[in-house]
């Protein structure tokens, strides 16, 4: 069991409507403990791929296996158990607007119908502290939070059930550079502490560089290239040239500056 | 993966608790109750030593359980590998200060009543303020007719007016049939069959038609207006409008109120006519009153004032329904719970207020239109 990859997508295809293929023949294998950044142009199907991985959408062709198990086994209990092994941070946070921050984070724990309230309270405060929120924020409603706080509460909720896999859809989009740097640091620290596997969608080169992650480039409806950042940047392809152009020149600039 | 286990050893003088296996949420789940019971039992001993060397995996759920068993601090005698200590340090750093949970007091019902009264007062003020805004808007439009939101008014007329005709006519026709059938049976006993025209004419045109329409429209269009404004609040669309310098009362509330105030008398006339047709059909079948006689008699026995009263009621009810719907829509807080409760509140309040207004009408017009 320990050997099977965390995510294994084979021959994945998605077709919206009649003939609009968004993904086709996509293969992706993510091993335990990796941090994978999924990059791609706007509308290239990153969110769609994430929705296949987290089981919100059935692919039109191909299959996804998580932790070596199929996502849609047909067995309700098995499916539910599988879904509790990963946490998802949605692009807009998707916090339950009628619940407080505390209740949002406690929700998945309460859904287990197992832990007692005292323990849940301790755990929620632990999760909030992990994402660097104050205990006094726990009673706020989602509408009273700033953009960065929403993302952090969403992250705390995604971490509630001690997931082995964390899926993040544009975690730093819409945050100012300071905030997004802090958020990236947070993810990095959680990854180091908890040994999570992380898959994140991002447009942001700084995020990418800071996480020093594996990069999966989504273009032409499939994973065009997969590997460490340095290797990816060497590839000569119009999308990669365009996407990393600025980054390349900046690294070159920094190298130039480092030379005395 | 070993299951979490807890065993005791008291070879020497001091008792030691030895923990082993995997202490993660997944592993703890099947035996949570047993484990927490065993941990609580250890807590009673005075000075137990704890041995965590044999733990394979520990996550914050397992650590929190232990931390709780230790009473929120490290025990004096504990064997703890460094990589596990980190997990406990994180719990220590998080602190244990939970939110204070307020208990229920025996005077809570009084506070609840006070809250209700306060909510009533607040809503009354809110509606009055909205009304004032509408008056100001109307004044503004008189001076700048170019600002009139014609498109919105016409869209609302169509949505709340024209689209409501099928359902109101169906309901009205059926109610007319039932009413006529039941009354005809009673009147027939006294040989007073012909009075069915008076009964239906006055009853439907003056009373039943307007109230029936008001209830249907409050449920149909009032709820839609509240939900629309509420969602616009949740998604901050109203704020977006405001920053573009578009007055929310002029663009969103005014057209709805005006359109419903125009549409309701028309729907009322239509609905009353439908109910009368239903009554006419049933009267013909039940007590053999011909269509011709019915139509001929109706204007003779129903003074025309009743028609005006019915239309005036329609106008006032329409105005009230739209005003309340907009008020509750604008009061929605940006969350789903508030959206649903305000939509309910809008419909219930509108129907209640309509019936109150109807009573006021009944008193104010008690000497008009009835010979
Ligand atoms: N439910 C849907 N129905 C039809 N087309 C969709 C749907 N969801 C996404 N798409 C299309 O699929 C493509 C990929 O979308 P998405 O995965 O959201 O892109 P992104 O990479 O920006 O996250 C887009 O062209 C989008 O228009
Ligand atoms: Mg997207």
mmCIF file of C-alpha atoms in Angstrom, chain A residues 97-98 102 112 114-116 118-119 121-123 125-127 129-130 135 139 141 143 161-162 193-194, chain B residues 25 28-29 32 36 59-61 64-65 68 86 90-91 93-99 334-337:
data_model
loop_
_atom_site.group_PDB
_atom_site.id
_atom_site.type_symbol
_atom_site.label_atom_id
_atom_site.label_comp_id
_atom_site.label_asym_id
_atom_site.label_seq_id
_atom_site.Cartn_x
_atom_site.Cartn_y
_atom_site.Cartn_z
ATOM 1 C CA UNK A 97 -21.205 31.275 4.999
ATOM 2 C CA UNK A 98 -23.742 30.535 7.713
ATOM 3 C CA UNK A 102 -14.736 27.703 14.371
ATOM 4 C CA UNK A 112 -17.013 11.804 11.683
ATOM 5 C CA UNK A 114 -16.688 10.073 16.680
ATOM 6 C CA UNK A 115 -14.676 12.695 18.504
ATOM 7 C CA UNK A 116 -16.096 14.423 21.559
ATOM 8 C CA UNK A 118 -13.782 18.918 24.030
ATOM 9 C CA UNK A 119 -11.286 17.235 21.766
ATOM 10 C CA UNK A 121 -12.362 22.310 20.384
ATOM 11 C CA UNK A 122 -8.711 21.616 21.114
ATOM 12 C CA UNK A 123 -8.138 20.392 17.582
ATOM 13 C CA UNK A 125 -7.686 25.753 17.962
ATOM 14 C CA UNK A 126 -4.649 23.751 16.999
ATOM 15 C CA UNK A 127 -5.563 23.949 13.300
ATOM 16 C CA UNK A 129 -2.878 28.188 15.237
ATOM 17 C CA UNK A 130 -1.232 26.094 12.534
ATOM 18 C CA UNK A 135 -8.128 32.212 18.754
ATOM 19 C CA UNK A 139 -16.030 33.429 16.325
ATOM 20 C CA UNK A 141 -18.303 34.851 10.239
ATOM 21 C CA UNK A 143 -18.142 37.542 5.557
ATOM 22 C CA UNK A 161 -8.985 15.417 9.178
ATOM 23 C CA UNK A 162 -5.210 15.039 9.006
ATOM 24 C CA UNK A 193 6.028 19.102 9.508
ATOM 25 C CA UNK A 194 3.234 16.828 8.441
ATOM 26 C CA UNK B 25 -7.006 9.716 13.239
ATOM 27 C CA UNK B 28 -7.740 5.712 16.248
ATOM 28 C CA UNK B 29 -11.206 5.897 14.663
ATOM 29 C CA UNK B 32 -11.739 5.786 19.864
ATOM 30 C CA UNK B 36 -10.209 7.559 25.512
ATOM 31 C CA UNK B 59 -0.794 13.131 14.382
ATOM 32 C CA UNK B 60 -2.475 16.007 16.126
ATOM 33 C CA UNK B 61 -5.605 14.006 16.938
ATOM 34 C CA UNK B 64 -4.469 16.043 21.503
ATOM 35 C CA UNK B 65 -5.977 12.979 23.136
ATOM 36 C CA UNK B 68 -5.947 16.034 27.305
ATOM 37 C CA UNK B 86 7.349 18.709 17.991
ATOM 38 C CA UNK B 90 2.504 22.697 18.462
ATOM 39 C CA UNK B 91 -0.436 21.912 20.714
ATOM 40 C CA UNK B 93 1.732 26.785 21.309
ATOM 41 C CA UNK B 94 -1.890 26.760 20.180
ATOM 42 C CA UNK B 95 -2.953 27.276 23.773
ATOM 43 C CA UNK B 96 -6.091 25.847 25.234
ATOM 44 C CA UNK B 97 -8.205 28.963 25.502
ATOM 45 C CA UNK B 98 -11.453 28.049 23.886
ATOM 46 C CA UNK B 99 -14.345 30.427 23.349
ATOM 47 C CA UNK B 334 -23.927 37.940 3.454
ATOM 48 C CA UNK B 335 -24.609 34.317 4.307
ATOM 49 C CA UNK B 336 -26.925 31.607 3.068
ATOM 50 C CA UNK B 337 -28.781 31.146 6.346
#
